[in-house]
Coordinates of C-alpha atoms and ligand atoms in Angstrom, one line a residue:
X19 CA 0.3 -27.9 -37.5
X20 CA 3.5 -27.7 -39.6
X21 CA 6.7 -26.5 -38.3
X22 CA 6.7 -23.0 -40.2
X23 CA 3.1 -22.3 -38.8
X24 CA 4.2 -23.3 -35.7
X25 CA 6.6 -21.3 -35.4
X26 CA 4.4 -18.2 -36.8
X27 CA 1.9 -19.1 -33.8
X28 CA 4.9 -18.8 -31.1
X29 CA 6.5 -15.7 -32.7
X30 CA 3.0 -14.0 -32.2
X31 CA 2.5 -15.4 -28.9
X32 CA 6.2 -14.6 -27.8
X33 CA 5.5 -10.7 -29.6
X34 CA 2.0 -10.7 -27.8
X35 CA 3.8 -11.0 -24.3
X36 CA 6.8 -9.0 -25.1
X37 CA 4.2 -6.0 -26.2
X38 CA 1.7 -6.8 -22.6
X39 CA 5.1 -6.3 -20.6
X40 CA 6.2 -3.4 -22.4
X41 CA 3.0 -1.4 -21.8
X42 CA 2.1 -2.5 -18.3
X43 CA 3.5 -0.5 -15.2
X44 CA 4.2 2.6 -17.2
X45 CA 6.4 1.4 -19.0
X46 CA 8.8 -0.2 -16.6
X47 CA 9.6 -3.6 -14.6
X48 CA 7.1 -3.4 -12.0
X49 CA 5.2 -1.1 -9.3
X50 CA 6.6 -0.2 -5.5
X51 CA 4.8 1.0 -3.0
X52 CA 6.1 2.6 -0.3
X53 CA 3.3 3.1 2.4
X54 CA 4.2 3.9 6.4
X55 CA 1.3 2.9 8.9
X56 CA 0.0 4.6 12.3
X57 CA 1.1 8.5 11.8
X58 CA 3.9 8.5 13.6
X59 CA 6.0 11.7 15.0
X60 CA 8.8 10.0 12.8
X61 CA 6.8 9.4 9.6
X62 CA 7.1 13.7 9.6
X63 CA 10.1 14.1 10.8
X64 CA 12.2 11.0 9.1
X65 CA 10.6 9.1 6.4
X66 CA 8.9 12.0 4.7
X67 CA 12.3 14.3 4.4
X68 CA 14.0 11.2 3.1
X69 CA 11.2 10.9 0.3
X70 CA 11.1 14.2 -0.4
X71 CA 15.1 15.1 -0.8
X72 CA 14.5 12.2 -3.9
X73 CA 11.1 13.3 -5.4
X74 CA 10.0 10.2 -4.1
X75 CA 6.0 9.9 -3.3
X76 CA 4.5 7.7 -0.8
X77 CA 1.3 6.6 1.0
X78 CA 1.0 7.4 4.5
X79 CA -1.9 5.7 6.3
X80 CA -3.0 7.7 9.5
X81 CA -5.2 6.7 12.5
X82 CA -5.0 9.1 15.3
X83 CA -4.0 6.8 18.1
X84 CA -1.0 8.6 18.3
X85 CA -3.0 11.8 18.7
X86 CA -0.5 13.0 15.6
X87 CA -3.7 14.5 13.9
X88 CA -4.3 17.2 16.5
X89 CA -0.9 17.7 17.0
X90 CA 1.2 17.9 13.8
X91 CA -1.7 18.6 11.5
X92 CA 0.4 21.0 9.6
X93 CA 3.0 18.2 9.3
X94 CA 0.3 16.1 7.7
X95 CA -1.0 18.8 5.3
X96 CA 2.2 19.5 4.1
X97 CA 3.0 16.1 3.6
X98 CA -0.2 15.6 0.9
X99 CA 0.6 19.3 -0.5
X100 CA 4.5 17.5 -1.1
X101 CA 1.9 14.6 -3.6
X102 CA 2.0 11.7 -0.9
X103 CA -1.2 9.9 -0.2
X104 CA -2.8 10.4 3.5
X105 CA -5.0 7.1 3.4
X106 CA -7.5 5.8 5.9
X107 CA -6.5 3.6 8.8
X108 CA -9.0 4.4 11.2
X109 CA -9.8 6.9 13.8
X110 CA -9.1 4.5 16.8
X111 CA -7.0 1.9 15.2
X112 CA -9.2 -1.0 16.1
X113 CA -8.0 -4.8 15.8
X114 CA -9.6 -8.5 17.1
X115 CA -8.2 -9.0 20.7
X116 CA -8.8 -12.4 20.7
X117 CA -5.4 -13.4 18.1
X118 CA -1.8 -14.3 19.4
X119 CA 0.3 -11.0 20.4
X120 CA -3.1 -9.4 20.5
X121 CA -2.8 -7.8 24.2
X122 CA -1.9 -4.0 23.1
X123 CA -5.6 -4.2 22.1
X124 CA -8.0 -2.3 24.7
X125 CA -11.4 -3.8 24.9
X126 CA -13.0 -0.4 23.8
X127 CA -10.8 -0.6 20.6
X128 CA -11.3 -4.4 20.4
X129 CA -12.8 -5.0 16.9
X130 CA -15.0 -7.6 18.5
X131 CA -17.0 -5.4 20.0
X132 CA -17.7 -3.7 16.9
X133 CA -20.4 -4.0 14.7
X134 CA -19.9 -3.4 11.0
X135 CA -21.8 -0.3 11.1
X136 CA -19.5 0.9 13.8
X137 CA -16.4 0.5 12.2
X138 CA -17.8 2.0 8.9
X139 CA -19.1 4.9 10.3
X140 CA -15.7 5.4 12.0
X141 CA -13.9 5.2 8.6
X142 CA -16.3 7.3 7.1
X143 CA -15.7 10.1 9.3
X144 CA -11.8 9.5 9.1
X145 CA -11.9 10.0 5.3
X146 CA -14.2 13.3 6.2
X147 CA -11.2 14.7 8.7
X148 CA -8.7 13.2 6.1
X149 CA -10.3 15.3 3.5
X150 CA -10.3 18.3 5.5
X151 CA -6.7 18.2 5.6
X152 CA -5.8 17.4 2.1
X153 CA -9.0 18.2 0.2
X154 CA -8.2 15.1 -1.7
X155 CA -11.4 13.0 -3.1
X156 CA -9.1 9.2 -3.9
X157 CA -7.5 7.7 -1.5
X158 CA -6.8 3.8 -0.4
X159 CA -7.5 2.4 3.3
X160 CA -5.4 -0.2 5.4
X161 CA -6.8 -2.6 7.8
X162 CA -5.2 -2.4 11.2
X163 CA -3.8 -5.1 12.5
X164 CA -4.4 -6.6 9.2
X165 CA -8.2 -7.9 10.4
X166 CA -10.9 -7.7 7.7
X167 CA -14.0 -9.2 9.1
X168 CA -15.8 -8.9 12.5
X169 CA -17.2 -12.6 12.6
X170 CA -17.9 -13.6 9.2
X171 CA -18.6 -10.2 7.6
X172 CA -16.0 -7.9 5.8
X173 CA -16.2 -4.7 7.1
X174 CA -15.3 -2.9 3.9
X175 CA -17.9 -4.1 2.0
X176 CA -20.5 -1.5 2.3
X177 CA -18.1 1.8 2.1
X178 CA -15.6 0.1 -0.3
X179 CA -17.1 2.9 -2.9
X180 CA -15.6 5.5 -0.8
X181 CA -11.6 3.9 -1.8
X182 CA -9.4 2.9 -5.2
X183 CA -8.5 0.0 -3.3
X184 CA -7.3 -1.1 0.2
X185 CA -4.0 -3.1 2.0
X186 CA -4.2 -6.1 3.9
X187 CA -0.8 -7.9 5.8
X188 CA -0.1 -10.5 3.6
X189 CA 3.7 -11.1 2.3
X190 CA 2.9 -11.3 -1.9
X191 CA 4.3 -10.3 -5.0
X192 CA 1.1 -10.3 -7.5
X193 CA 1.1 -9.6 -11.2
X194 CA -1.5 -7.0 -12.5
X195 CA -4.2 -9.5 -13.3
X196 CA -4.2 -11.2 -9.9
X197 CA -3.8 -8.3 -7.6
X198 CA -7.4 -7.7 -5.4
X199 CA -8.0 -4.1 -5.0
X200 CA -9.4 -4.6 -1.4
X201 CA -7.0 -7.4 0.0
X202 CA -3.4 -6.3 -1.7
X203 CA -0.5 -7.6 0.0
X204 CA 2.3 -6.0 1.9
X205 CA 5.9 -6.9 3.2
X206 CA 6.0 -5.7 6.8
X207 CA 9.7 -4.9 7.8
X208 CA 11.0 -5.0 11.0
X209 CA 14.7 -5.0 11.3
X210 CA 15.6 -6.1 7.3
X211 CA 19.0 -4.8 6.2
X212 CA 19.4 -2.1 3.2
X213 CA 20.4 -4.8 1.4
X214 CA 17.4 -7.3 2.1
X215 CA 15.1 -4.9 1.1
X216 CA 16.9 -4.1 -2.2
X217 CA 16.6 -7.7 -2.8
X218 CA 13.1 -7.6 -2.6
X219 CA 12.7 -4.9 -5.4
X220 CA 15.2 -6.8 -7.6
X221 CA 12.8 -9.9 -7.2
X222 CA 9.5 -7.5 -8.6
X223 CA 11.3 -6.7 -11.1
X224 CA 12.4 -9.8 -12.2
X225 CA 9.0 -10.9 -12.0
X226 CA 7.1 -8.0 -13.0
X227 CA 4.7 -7.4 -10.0
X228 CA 3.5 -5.1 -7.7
X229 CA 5.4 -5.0 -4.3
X230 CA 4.1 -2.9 -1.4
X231 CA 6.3 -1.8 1.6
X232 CA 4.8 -1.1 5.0
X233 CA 7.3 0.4 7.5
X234 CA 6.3 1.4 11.3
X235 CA 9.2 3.3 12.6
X236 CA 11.6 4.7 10.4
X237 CA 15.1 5.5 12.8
X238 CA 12.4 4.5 15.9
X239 CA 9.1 5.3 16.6
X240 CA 7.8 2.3 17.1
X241 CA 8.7 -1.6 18.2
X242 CA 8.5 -2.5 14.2
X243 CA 11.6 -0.2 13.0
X244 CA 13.6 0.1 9.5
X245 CA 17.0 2.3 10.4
X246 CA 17.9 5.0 9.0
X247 CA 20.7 3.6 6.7
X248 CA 18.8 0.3 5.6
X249 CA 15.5 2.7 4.7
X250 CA 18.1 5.3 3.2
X251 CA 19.3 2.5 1.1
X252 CA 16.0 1.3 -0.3
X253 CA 15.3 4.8 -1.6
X254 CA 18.2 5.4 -3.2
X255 CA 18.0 2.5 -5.3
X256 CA 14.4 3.3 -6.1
X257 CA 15.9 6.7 -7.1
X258 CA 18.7 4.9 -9.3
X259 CA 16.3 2.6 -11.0
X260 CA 13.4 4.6 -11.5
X261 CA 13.4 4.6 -15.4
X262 CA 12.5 0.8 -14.7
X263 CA 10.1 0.6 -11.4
X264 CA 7.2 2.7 -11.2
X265 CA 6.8 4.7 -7.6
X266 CA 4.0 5.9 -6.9
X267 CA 1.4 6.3 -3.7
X268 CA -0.9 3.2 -3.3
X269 CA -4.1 4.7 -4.7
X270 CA -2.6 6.0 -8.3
X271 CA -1.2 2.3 -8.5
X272 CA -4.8 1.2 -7.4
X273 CA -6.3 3.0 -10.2
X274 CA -4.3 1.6 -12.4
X275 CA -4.6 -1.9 -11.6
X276 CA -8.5 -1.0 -11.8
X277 CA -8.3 0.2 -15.1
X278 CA -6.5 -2.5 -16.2
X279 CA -8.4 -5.4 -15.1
X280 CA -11.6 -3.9 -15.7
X281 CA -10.4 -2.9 -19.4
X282 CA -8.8 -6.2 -20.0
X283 CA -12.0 -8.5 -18.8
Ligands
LIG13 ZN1 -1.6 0.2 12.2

């Protein structure tokens, strides 16, 4: 190839990549999502309010463990009427007793003791009571405790239809093409500084992914807690840079990356 066709090559290749970049994400550096797990008292009475005083929407992934369904059920409604996602976490909340750390797990809520068609007919009827609440049709699902399988099966598999997409445990930053719609990653915080989780925003943007928070307590709650100030932090600078990330609750950014891959196959 001579040089001046060589170059042509790279300048289209360079302008190709440029142009992908600039459409992908709406427009902007990368995806967040924020997403809080177990419905906890302080996901209505902390993290929502802090959302909301920015505009700010988020996914909010509710099992009723914590009973919060029965009690604050007007909380929850007017949490989805606000545009956050209620997703599916399961009724009971059930995880594999048999890992490391694993003792909080009852043996009635022990995922081994499952069968798939128990667990799926337990998600089914959460999205049911979910729908009730928010008479929304799309919604995502998180795994609790992070376990997808009961032995070798994943449990998803035959009600996956019913979600845009569902979140797993595992610490990654993805770009759109490598993102899987039922196994997208999270960073669990426990503890990080406003600072530290800045840092990990700056670092999706830089690269252009898809990050995904998931926060337990929010100012308490719960054993796995993000204080006030550090979670106070985070949003602000979502707020401050949103002409550049793209917030939004977990199943519109699940759509998306659906519509993407399938449109770009
Ligand atoms: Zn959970």
């Amino acid at each position: 190839m001579n040089t001046k066709l060589h170059c042509l090559v790279l300048f289209l290749f360079f302008g190709y990549c440029v142009k992908a970049q600039d459409t992908l994400w709406h427009h902007k550096k990368c995806a967040v999502v924020l997403t809080y797990d177990d419905a906890l008292d302080v996901d209505i009475d902390n993290a929502a309010p802090a959302l909301d005083s920015l505009g700010l929407k988020a996914t909010f992934y509710l099992s009723n463990y914590t009973e919060t369904l029965d009690t604050r059920t007007a909380g929850w409604r007017a949490i989805a009427a606000k545009g956050h996602e209620l997703g599916n976490h399961t009724y009971y909340h059930p995880c594999l007793g048999n890992l490391p750390g694993r003792s909080f797990v009852t043996p009635e809520d022990d995922l081994n003791n499952y069968s798939v068609l128990d667990v799926d007919k337990e998600i089914h009827i959460m999205n049911t009571l979910l729908k009730a609440i928010d008479g929304k049709g799309s919604r995502t699902f998180a795994y609790p405790c992070g376990d997808m399988k009961i032995r070798d099966s994943f449990y998803l598999d035959p009600i996956k239809n019913e979600f845009t997409g569902a979140r797993s445990v595992r610490p990654e930053m993805l770009h759109i093409q490598d993102v899987k719609l039922y196994d997208i990653g999270c960073y669990g915080i426990n503890g990080e500084s406003g600072d530290q989780l800045v840092s990990l925003v700056q670092k999706a943007m830089d690269s252009h992914t898809l990050l995904v928070f998931l926060f337990h307590g929010v100012g308490g709650g719960h054993s796995l807690n993000v204080s006030l100030p550090a979670h106070s932090q985070l949003l602000h600078f979502l707020k401050q840079h949103e002409n550049e990330i793209w917030i939004a609750p977990m199943t519109e950014v699940a759509e998306y990356i659906q519509h993407y891959q399938s449109s770009s196959k």
